[in-house]
mmCIF file of C-alpha atoms in Angstrom:
data_model
loop_
_atom_site.group_PDB
_atom_site.id
_atom_site.type_symbol
_atom_site.label_atom_id
_atom_site.label_comp_id
_atom_site.label_asym_id
_atom_site.label_seq_id
_atom_site.Cartn_x
_atom_site.Cartn_y
_atom_site.Cartn_z
ATOM 1 C CA GLY A 109 22.421 122.493 103.463
ATOM 2 C CA LYS A 110 25.753 122.969 101.656
ATOM 3 C CA TYR A 111 28.523 120.428 101.684
ATOM 4 C CA CYS A 112 32.289 120.769 101.079
ATOM 5 C CA PHE A 113 34.065 117.767 99.628
ATOM 6 C CA ILE A 114 37.835 117.647 100.198
ATOM 7 C CA ARG A 115 40.426 115.500 98.459
ATOM 8 C CA VAL A 116 43.566 115.132 100.568
ATOM 9 C CA TYR A 117 46.932 114.796 98.843
ATOM 10 C CA SER A 118 49.340 113.175 101.257
ATOM 11 C CA LEU A 119 52.317 110.777 101.092
ATOM 12 C CA THR A 120 50.939 108.904 104.134
ATOM 13 C CA ALA A 121 47.762 108.694 106.194
ATOM 14 C CA ILE A 122 47.157 111.841 108.215
ATOM 15 C CA GLY A 123 45.956 110.061 111.296
ATOM 16 C CA ILE A 124 44.386 111.433 114.440
ATOM 17 C CA PHE A 125 46.979 114.110 115.215
ATOM 18 C CA GLY A 126 47.632 115.208 111.628
ATOM 19 C CA LYS A 127 46.935 118.710 110.314
ATOM 20 C CA ILE A 128 45.051 119.650 107.169
ATOM 21 C CA LYS A 129 45.662 123.014 105.490
ATOM 22 C CA PHE A 130 42.882 124.490 103.368
ATOM 23 C CA GLY A 131 43.757 126.472 100.337
ATOM 24 C CA ASN A 132 42.802 127.087 96.721
ATOM 25 C CA LYS A 133 44.380 125.547 93.688
ATOM 26 C CA ASN A 134 46.940 128.328 93.320
ATOM 27 C CA ALA A 135 48.118 127.876 96.930
ATOM 28 C CA LEU A 136 48.483 124.103 96.325
ATOM 29 C CA LEU A 137 50.483 124.682 93.149
ATOM 30 C CA THR A 138 52.678 127.305 94.844
ATOM 31 C CA SER A 139 53.401 124.919 97.761
ATOM 32 C CA GLN A 140 54.163 122.044 95.404
ATOM 33 C CA LEU A 141 56.416 124.300 93.264
ATOM 34 C CA LYS A 142 58.392 125.426 96.311
ATOM 35 C CA ASN A 143 58.795 121.788 97.351
ATOM 36 C CA ASP A 144 59.930 120.748 93.860
ATOM 37 C CA VAL A 145 62.405 123.623 93.529
ATOM 38 C CA PHE A 146 63.881 122.957 96.996
ATOM 39 C CA TYR A 147 64.518 119.264 96.342
ATOM 40 C CA PHE A 148 65.748 119.829 92.805
ATOM 41 C CA ILE A 149 68.263 122.466 93.945
ATOM 42 C CA LEU A 150 69.308 120.281 96.891
ATOM 43 C CA SER A 151 69.855 117.207 94.693
ATOM 44 C CA SER A 152 71.728 119.310 92.110
ATOM 45 C CA ILE A 153 74.065 120.660 94.790
ATOM 46 C CA PHE A 154 74.708 117.130 96.044
ATOM 47 C CA PHE A 155 75.366 115.836 92.535
ATOM 48 C CA LEU A 156 77.774 118.645 91.574
ATOM 49 C CA LEU A 157 79.577 118.395 94.918
ATOM 50 C CA GLY A 158 79.972 114.669 94.288
ATOM 51 C CA ILE A 159 81.453 115.232 90.821
ATOM 52 C CA PHE A 160 83.810 117.869 92.263
ATOM 53 C CA ASN A 161 85.142 115.434 94.899
ATOM 54 C CA ILE A 162 85.621 112.695 92.323
ATOM 55 C CA LEU A 163 87.669 115.161 90.232
ATOM 56 C CA ILE A 164 89.784 115.911 93.292
ATOM 57 C CA PHE A 165 90.403 112.191 93.638
ATOM 58 C CA LEU A 166 91.392 111.876 89.960
ATOM 59 C CA ALA A 167 93.906 114.708 90.529
ATOM 60 C CA ARG A 168 95.213 113.139 93.719
ATOM 61 C CA ARG A 169 94.753 109.363 93.736
ATOM 62 C CA ASP A 170 95.936 108.992 97.328
ATOM 63 C CA GLN A 171 92.851 110.920 98.596
ATOM 64 C CA LYS A 172 90.385 108.020 98.564
ATOM 65 C CA ALA A 173 88.160 109.769 101.096
ATOM 66 C CA HIS A 174 87.172 112.255 98.323
ATOM 67 C CA LEU A 175 86.197 109.367 96.009
ATOM 68 C CA TYR A 176 83.953 107.728 98.630
ATOM 69 C CA PHE A 177 82.468 111.064 99.651
ATOM 70 C CA GLY A 178 81.767 111.951 96.048
ATOM 71 C CA LEU A 179 80.032 108.660 95.278
ATOM 72 C CA LEU A 180 78.111 108.858 98.564
ATOM 73 C CA ILE A 181 76.574 112.249 97.932
ATOM 74 C CA ILE A 182 75.859 111.448 94.266
ATOM 75 C CA ILE A 183 73.741 108.512 95.546
ATOM 76 C CA ILE A 184 72.168 110.850 98.115
ATOM 77 C CA SER A 185 71.290 113.204 95.215
ATOM 78 C CA PHE A 186 69.399 110.316 93.597
ATOM 79 C CA PHE A 187 67.514 109.897 96.848
ATOM 80 C CA THR A 188 66.552 113.552 97.240
ATOM 81 C CA ILE A 189 65.530 114.155 93.646
ATOM 82 C CA PHE A 190 62.797 111.531 94.100
ATOM 83 C CA TYR A 191 60.834 114.096 96.151
ATOM 84 C CA ALA A 192 61.042 116.708 93.341
ATOM 85 C CA GLY A 193 58.179 116.664 90.835
ATOM 86 C CA THR A 194 60.488 118.151 88.257
ATOM 87 C CA LYS A 195 62.311 114.835 87.924
ATOM 88 C CA THR A 196 59.770 113.692 85.320
ATOM 89 C CA LEU A 197 60.990 116.482 83.021
ATOM 90 C CA PHE A 198 64.122 114.375 82.482
ATOM 91 C CA ILE A 199 62.732 110.835 82.579
ATOM 92 C CA SER A 200 58.945 110.361 82.568
ATOM 93 C CA SER A 201 58.948 106.743 83.785
ATOM 94 C CA TYR A 202 57.786 106.696 87.417
ATOM 95 C CA ASN A 203 59.045 103.103 87.780
ATOM 96 C CA PHE A 204 62.538 104.254 86.914
ATOM 97 C CA TRP A 205 62.497 106.847 89.672
ATOM 98 C CA CYS A 206 61.069 104.330 92.160
ATOM 99 C CA PHE A 207 63.881 101.893 91.309
ATOM 100 C CA LEU A 208 66.510 104.719 91.575
ATOM 101 C CA PHE A 209 65.053 105.767 94.904
ATOM 102 C CA MET A 210 65.185 102.202 96.200
ATOM 103 C CA PHE A 211 68.755 101.786 94.855
ATOM 104 C CA ALA A 212 69.872 104.967 96.574
ATOM 105 C CA GLN A 213 68.125 104.030 99.786
ATOM 106 C CA TYR A 214 70.068 100.787 100.113
ATOM 107 C CA SER A 215 73.382 101.497 98.309
ATOM 108 C CA TRP A 216 74.569 104.606 100.165
ATOM 109 C CA PHE A 217 75.581 102.621 103.258
ATOM 110 C CA PRO A 218 78.622 100.744 101.762
ATOM 111 C CA PHE A 219 80.131 104.050 100.578
ATOM 112 C CA PHE A 220 79.459 105.585 103.984
ATOM 113 C CA VAL A 221 81.381 102.709 105.588
ATOM 114 C CA LEU A 222 84.277 103.136 103.127
ATOM 115 C CA LEU A 223 84.331 106.860 103.912
ATOM 116 C CA PHE A 224 84.274 106.104 107.639
ATOM 117 C CA ILE A 225 87.255 103.789 107.128
ATOM 118 C CA ALA A 226 89.149 106.446 105.136
ATOM 119 C CA ILE A 227 88.594 109.038 107.888
ATOM 120 C CA PHE A 228 88.562 107.073 111.131
ATOM 121 C CA GLY A 229 89.528 103.485 110.289
ATOM 122 C CA LYS A 230 92.293 102.004 112.423
ATOM 123 C CA LYS A 231 94.490 99.398 110.830
ATOM 124 C CA GLY A 232 93.367 96.745 113.354
ATOM 125 C CA LYS A 233 89.650 97.257 112.606
ATOM 126 C CA GLN A 234 89.685 97.898 108.867
ATOM 127 C CA LYS A 235 89.099 94.237 108.033
ATOM 128 C CA LEU A 236 85.978 94.220 110.210
ATOM 129 C CA TYR A 237 84.642 97.398 108.602
ATOM 130 C CA HIS A 238 85.245 96.015 105.085
ATOM 131 C CA LEU A 239 83.526 92.798 106.071
ATOM 132 C CA ILE A 240 80.438 94.756 107.216
ATOM 133 C CA TRP A 241 79.878 96.625 103.969
ATOM 134 C CA GLN A 242 80.708 93.535 101.852
ATOM 135 C CA ILE A 243 78.128 91.358 103.689
ATOM 136 C CA TYR A 244 75.585 94.196 103.485
ATOM 137 C CA SER A 245 76.146 94.587 99.721
ATOM 138 C CA VAL A 246 75.741 90.841 99.123
ATOM 139 C CA VAL A 247 72.483 90.783 101.120
ATOM 140 C CA VAL A 248 71.014 93.854 99.360
ATOM 141 C CA ALA A 249 72.026 92.486 95.906
ATOM 142 C CA SER A 250 70.442 89.139 96.720
ATOM 143 C CA ALA A 251 67.246 90.900 97.924
ATOM 144 C CA PHE A 252 67.047 92.815 94.622
ATOM 145 C CA ILE A 253 67.467 89.589 92.621
ATOM 146 C CA PHE A 254 64.807 87.728 94.595
ATOM 147 C CA HIS A 255 62.502 90.780 94.365
ATOM 148 C CA LEU A 256 62.815 90.840 90.571
ATOM 149 C CA ASN A 257 61.926 87.126 90.542
ATOM 150 C CA ASN A 258 58.897 87.729 92.824
ATOM 151 C CA VAL A 259 60.268 85.539 95.636
ATOM 152 C CA LEU A 260 58.810 87.852 98.207
ATOM 153 C CA MET A 261 59.241 85.793 101.405
ATOM 154 C CA ILE A 262 63.007 85.465 100.958
ATOM 155 C CA THR A 263 63.184 89.105 99.822
ATOM 156 C CA ASN A 264 61.464 90.293 103.036
ATOM 157 C CA TYR A 265 63.847 88.304 105.209
ATOM 158 C CA LEU A 266 66.840 89.674 103.341
ATOM 159 C CA TRP A 267 65.550 93.265 103.751
ATOM 160 C CA ILE A 268 65.180 92.661 107.475
ATOM 161 C CA PHE A 269 68.692 91.263 107.698
ATOM 162 C CA ALA A 270 70.084 94.246 105.659
ATOM 163 C CA ARG A 271 68.316 96.698 107.966
ATOM 164 C CA LEU A 272 69.670 94.818 110.986
ATOM 165 C CA ILE A 273 73.236 95.140 109.691
ATOM 166 C CA TYR A 274 72.589 98.791 108.843
ATOM 167 C CA LEU A 275 71.147 99.706 112.251
ATOM 168 C CA THR A 276 73.771 97.816 114.337
ATOM 169 C CA SER A 277 76.602 99.290 112.269
ATOM 170 C CA ILE A 278 75.193 102.816 112.526
ATOM 171 C CA ILE A 279 74.961 102.470 116.336
ATOM 172 C CA ALA A 280 78.542 101.089 116.474
ATOM 173 C CA PHE A 281 79.910 103.897 114.296
ATOM 174 C CA LEU A 282 78.062 106.484 116.362
ATOM 175 C CA PHE A 283 79.461 105.009 119.607
ATOM 176 C CA MET A 284 83.038 105.024 118.250
ATOM 177 C CA SER A 285 82.777 108.611 116.969
ATOM 178 C CA ILE A 286 81.328 109.852 120.271
ATOM 179 C CA LYS A 287 84.055 108.014 122.149
ATOM 180 C CA SER A 288 86.658 109.794 120.027
ATOM 181 C CA ALA A 289 84.806 113.086 120.371
ATOM 182 C CA LEU A 290 85.027 112.816 124.170
ATOM 183 C CA LYS A 291 88.839 112.856 123.707
ATOM 184 C CA LYS A 292 88.389 116.337 122.173
ATOM 185 C CA ASP A 293 89.160 115.175 118.660
ATOM 186 C CA LYS A 294 87.816 117.906 116.304
ATOM 187 C CA ILE A 295 87.060 115.580 113.401
ATOM 188 C CA SER A 296 85.146 113.183 115.654
ATOM 189 C CA ILE A 297 83.145 116.017 117.212
ATOM 190 C CA ILE A 298 82.073 117.343 113.819
ATOM 191 C CA PHE A 299 81.204 113.851 112.568
ATOM 192 C CA SER A 300 79.257 113.026 115.734
ATOM 193 C CA VAL A 301 77.124 116.207 115.565
ATOM 194 C CA GLY A 302 76.216 115.648 111.884
ATOM 195 C CA PHE A 303 75.649 111.940 112.418
ATOM 196 C CA ILE A 304 73.370 112.479 115.447
ATOM 197 C CA ILE A 305 71.255 115.007 113.524
ATOM 198 C CA PHE A 306 71.034 112.594 110.624
ATOM 199 C CA ILE A 307 69.896 109.737 112.869
ATOM 200 C CA PHE A 308 67.405 112.012 114.592
ATOM 201 C CA ALA A 309 65.905 112.982 111.200
ATOM 202 C CA THR A 310 65.759 109.306 110.219
ATOM 203 C CA VAL A 311 63.967 108.380 113.418
ATOM 204 C CA ILE A 312 61.403 111.184 112.893
ATOM 205 C CA ASP A 313 60.625 109.938 109.397
ATOM 206 C CA ILE A 314 60.284 106.363 110.649
ATOM 207 C CA LEU A 315 57.936 107.427 113.417
ATOM 208 C CA GLN A 316 55.928 109.472 110.936
ATOM 209 C CA GLY A 317 55.698 106.510 108.614
ATOM 210 C CA MET A 318 54.466 104.347 111.508
ATOM 211 C CA ARG A 319 51.893 107.092 112.334
ATOM 212 C CA LEU A 320 53.193 107.391 115.913
ATOM 213 C CA ILE A 321 53.660 111.162 115.569
ATOM 214 C CA SER A 322 51.993 113.873 113.520
ATOM 215 C CA TRP A 323 53.144 114.302 109.951
ATOM 216 C CA ILE A 324 55.364 117.383 109.677
ATOM 217 C CA GLY A 325 56.929 116.522 106.351
ATOM 218 C CA VAL A 326 59.922 114.549 105.205
ATOM 219 C CA VAL A 327 62.930 115.652 107.304
ATOM 220 C CA LEU A 328 65.454 113.030 106.180
ATOM 221 C CA PRO A 329 66.868 115.253 103.406
ATOM 222 C CA TYR A 330 67.681 117.905 106.024
ATOM 223 C CA GLY A 331 69.452 115.209 108.049
ATOM 224 C CA LEU A 332 71.341 114.122 104.968
ATOM 225 C CA LEU A 333 72.236 117.753 104.234
ATOM 226 C CA THR A 334 73.664 118.115 107.747
ATOM 227 C CA LEU A 335 75.578 114.826 107.457
ATOM 228 C CA VAL A 336 76.979 115.826 104.046
ATOM 229 C CA PHE A 337 77.942 119.229 105.379
ATOM 230 C CA SER A 338 79.748 117.685 108.366
ATOM 231 C CA LEU A 339 81.569 115.166 106.138
ATOM 232 C CA GLY A 340 82.561 117.957 103.764
ATOM 233 C CA LEU A 341 83.779 120.044 106.713
ATOM 234 C CA ILE A 342 85.846 117.051 107.878
ATOM 235 C CA LEU A 343 87.469 116.679 104.460
ATOM 236 C CA ILE A 344 88.252 120.401 104.429
ATOM 237 C CA LEU A 345 89.721 120.106 107.935
ATOM 238 C CA ARG A 346 91.815 117.088 106.889
ATOM 239 C CA PHE A 347 93.031 118.982 103.849
ATOM 240 C CA SER A 348 93.850 121.969 106.047
ATOM 241 C CA ILE A 349 95.806 119.715 108.428
ATOM 242 C CA VAL A 350 97.738 118.146 105.555
ATOM 243 C CA HIS A 351 98.385 121.620 104.065
ATOM 244 C CA LYS A 352 99.636 122.966 107.421
ATOM 245 C CA THR A 353 101.870 119.889 107.859
ATOM 246 C CA LEU A 354 103.330 120.327 104.389
ATOM 247 C CA GLN A 355 103.826 124.027 105.017
ATOM 248 C CA LYS A 356 105.582 123.270 108.271
ATOM 249 C CA TYR A 357 107.895 120.776 106.528
ATOM 250 C CA SER A 358 108.489 123.350 103.770
ATOM 251 C CA GLU A 359 109.444 125.966 106.349
ATOM 252 C CA GLU A 360 111.756 123.523 108.080
ATOM 253 C CA LEU A 361 113.374 122.655 104.746
ATOM 254 C CA GLU A 362 113.748 126.348 103.920
ATOM 255 C CA PHE A 363 115.283 126.959 107.361
ATOM 256 C CA GLU A 364 117.675 124.047 106.873
ATOM 257 C CA ARG A 365 118.545 125.258 103.393
ATOM 258 C CA THR A 366 119.262 128.769 104.701
ATOM 259 C CA ASN A 367 121.365 127.318 107.521
ATOM 260 C CA LEU A 368 123.204 125.119 105.013
ATOM 261 C CA GLU A 369 123.962 128.148 102.811
ATOM 262 C CA ILE A 370 125.262 130.035 105.855
ATOM 263 C CA LYS A 371 127.365 127.040 106.903
ATOM 264 C CA VAL A 372 128.724 126.602 103.337
ATOM 265 C CA GLU A 373 129.513 130.327 103.131
ATOM 266 C CA LYS A 374 131.230 130.197 106.524
ATOM 267 C CA ARG A 375 133.168 127.042 105.615
ATOM 268 C CA THR A 376 134.154 128.534 102.273
ATOM 269 C CA LYS A 377 135.443 131.646 104.020
ATOM 270 C CA GLU A 378 137.438 129.483 106.468
ATOM 271 C CA LEU A 379 138.897 127.462 103.574
ATOM 272 C CA LYS A 380 139.816 130.640 101.738
ATOM 273 C CA GLU A 381 141.564 131.992 104.829
ATOM 274 C CA THR A 382 143.368 128.688 105.289
ATOM 275 C CA LEU A 383 144.347 128.690 101.617
ATOM 276 C CA ASP A 384 145.741 132.248 101.960
ATOM 277 C CA ILE A 385 147.766 131.124 105.010
ATOM 278 C CA LEU A 386 149.061 128.072 103.105
ATOM 279 C CA LYS A 387 149.956 130.268 100.126
ATOM 280 C CA GLY A 388 151.937 132.519 102.456
ATOM 281 C CA LYS A 389 153.710 129.562 104.011
ATOM 282 C CA ASP A 390 154.305 128.043 100.587
ATOM 283 C CA LYS A 391 155.956 131.227 99.481
ATOM 284 C CA ILE A 392 158.260 131.180 102.520
ATOM 285 C CA ILE A 393 159.058 127.481 101.937
ATOM 286 C CA SER A 394 159.702 128.145 98.235
ATOM 287 C CA GLU A 395 162.122 130.909 99.076
ATOM 288 C CA ASP A 396 163.876 128.693 101.651
ATOM 289 C CA LEU A 397 164.169 125.901 99.092
ATOM 290 C CA LYS A 398 165.682 128.270 96.578
ATOM 291 C CA LEU A 399 168.212 129.362 99.179
ATOM 292 C CA ALA A 400 168.912 125.702 100.056
ATOM 293 C CA LYS A 401 169.421 124.997 96.338
ATOM 294 C CA ARG A 402 171.935 127.733 95.992
ATOM 295 C CA ILE A 403 173.812 126.536 99.085
ATOM 296 C CA GLN A 404 173.781 122.901 97.888
ATOM 297 C CA ARG A 405 175.096 123.966 94.455
ATOM 298 C CA LYS A 406 177.882 125.943 96.092
ATOM 299 C CA LEU A 407 178.894 122.921 98.172
ATOM 300 C CA LEU A 408 179.141 120.742 95.118
ATOM 301 C CA VAL A 409 182.267 121.321 93.054
ATOM 302 C CA GLN A 410 181.359 122.438 89.576
ATOM 303 C CA ASP A 411 184.722 123.420 88.052
ATOM 304 C CA TYR A 412 187.045 120.514 87.243
ATOM 305 C CA ASN A 413 189.257 122.367 84.757
ATOM 306 C CA LYS A 414 192.326 121.577 86.884
ATOM 307 C CA ILE A 415 191.968 117.922 86.018
ATOM 308 C CA THR A 416 193.710 117.813 82.622
ATOM 309 C CA GLU A 417 194.038 114.063 82.212
ATOM 310 C CA LEU A 418 190.185 113.529 82.244
ATOM 311 C CA ASP A 419 187.302 115.031 80.393
ATOM 312 C CA VAL A 420 184.681 115.638 83.127
ATOM 313 C CA PHE A 421 181.029 116.487 82.395
ATOM 314 C CA ILE A 422 178.575 116.774 85.287
ATOM 315 C CA HIS A 423 174.758 117.220 85.161
ATOM 316 C CA PHE A 424 173.140 117.495 88.574
ATOM 317 C CA GLN A 425 169.302 117.601 88.449
ATOM 318 C CA PRO A 426 167.486 116.746 91.711
ATOM 319 C CA MET A 427 163.696 116.058 91.667
ATOM 320 C CA ILE A 428 162.981 119.402 93.412
ATOM 321 C CA GLU A 429 165.141 122.341 94.333
ATOM 322 C CA VAL A 430 167.332 120.254 96.679
ATOM 323 C CA GLY A 431 168.157 116.523 96.818
ATOM 324 C CA GLY A 432 170.126 113.871 98.667
ATOM 325 C CA ASP A 433 172.703 113.165 95.893
ATOM 326 C CA MET A 434 176.339 114.091 96.482
ATOM 327 C CA TYR A 435 179.367 113.760 94.269
ATOM 328 C CA ASP A 436 183.014 114.812 94.183
ATOM 329 C CA ILE A 437 186.159 114.187 92.117
ATOM 330 C CA TYR A 438 189.646 114.794 93.430
ATOM 331 C CA GLN A 439 193.195 113.648 92.670
ATOM 332 C CA VAL A 440 194.772 111.316 95.119
ATOM 333 C CA LYS A 441 198.150 111.292 93.414
ATOM 334 C CA GLU A 442 199.472 111.469 89.963
ATOM 335 C CA ASN A 443 197.330 109.501 87.610
ATOM 336 C CA TYR A 444 195.030 108.466 90.512
ATOM 337 C CA TYR A 445 191.614 110.065 90.978
ATOM 338 C CA ARG A 446 188.821 109.269 93.402
ATOM 339 C CA ILE A 447 185.240 109.765 92.227
ATOM 340 C CA PHE A 448 182.714 110.028 95.074
ATOM 341 C CA ILE A 449 178.987 109.527 94.419
ATOM 342 C CA ALA A 450 176.404 109.229 97.206
ATOM 343 C CA ASP A 451 172.606 108.785 96.956
ATOM 344 C CA ALA A 452 170.632 109.226 100.151
ATOM 345 C CA THR A 453 167.320 107.425 100.542
ATOM 346 C CA GLY A 454 164.263 109.540 99.798
ATOM 347 C CA HIS A 455 163.716 112.789 98.039
ATOM 348 C CA GLY A 456 163.865 116.453 98.774
ATOM 349 C CA ILE A 457 164.824 118.020 102.053
ATOM 350 C CA GLN A 458 164.648 114.849 104.148
ATOM 351 C CA ALA A 459 167.192 113.179 101.827
#
């Protein structure tokens, strides 16, 4: 008889319920090429999107959410490019890519927590959130150090502890986001949907790795893509909210400025009308003062030529047109003259 020998290329054991597809060498290469191109394009998109968000942060230092989001998806790009065979075109060392994959697998969580704090963190709980990612980072760093020194028992316990922190935190974050989503908060709804899909994809990959379900392929990158898309949508929504708020304030300022200009114009018109009235009254008062001046000068004797025994010179100069000073010179009897000078308190008309 004839026999067909088959070599199976698989990332994990196929198991009882697994499926095997038969094909020639060209079909295998085509399938592998499609897989490589997909993961390479996906990781490139993640990497460029991360750089773009970091540039946004550098332009606006108050937007820390963009920094954490950028660093998060750059790390995710390291995770996804591991599945692309084209990665060896850049660096041929397989150990390097394994280390980078392991680094990305355990280092994305702290940046996810920081992003969660930037988007949802309440002031009362921020200390707890920061404590979570700090403890996780210390545990993971310690596990790497012990792993490099071949202390495997301690390393395994540290990995278990890190996964425990990771899983409990993920469940807590999911619960808080769903709780906020039930209050019809748009940002929480978007985050919850993306987060649930990501967790679902993670669970599928874990079950596939434990051979509890049939192997359908790695689905975690799709979950990551959905999570990244939801986080990006949240940042866009936050930016839109800030933009609308600033636009609203700008419109209010413009409205107030227009109102101020109208008020200033109206007040200026009122002041001009008042000034015109005052000018008219001032003209009347000025004419009355001139008349009072003429009357006062007529009342005061100016010609003393009849007094031959004295040389009389008089200079009367009040502060304004009229004043409170009075004078008079008259002869009482021969060789006797009375000089009268009076100075009333004050100036002008009141004097």
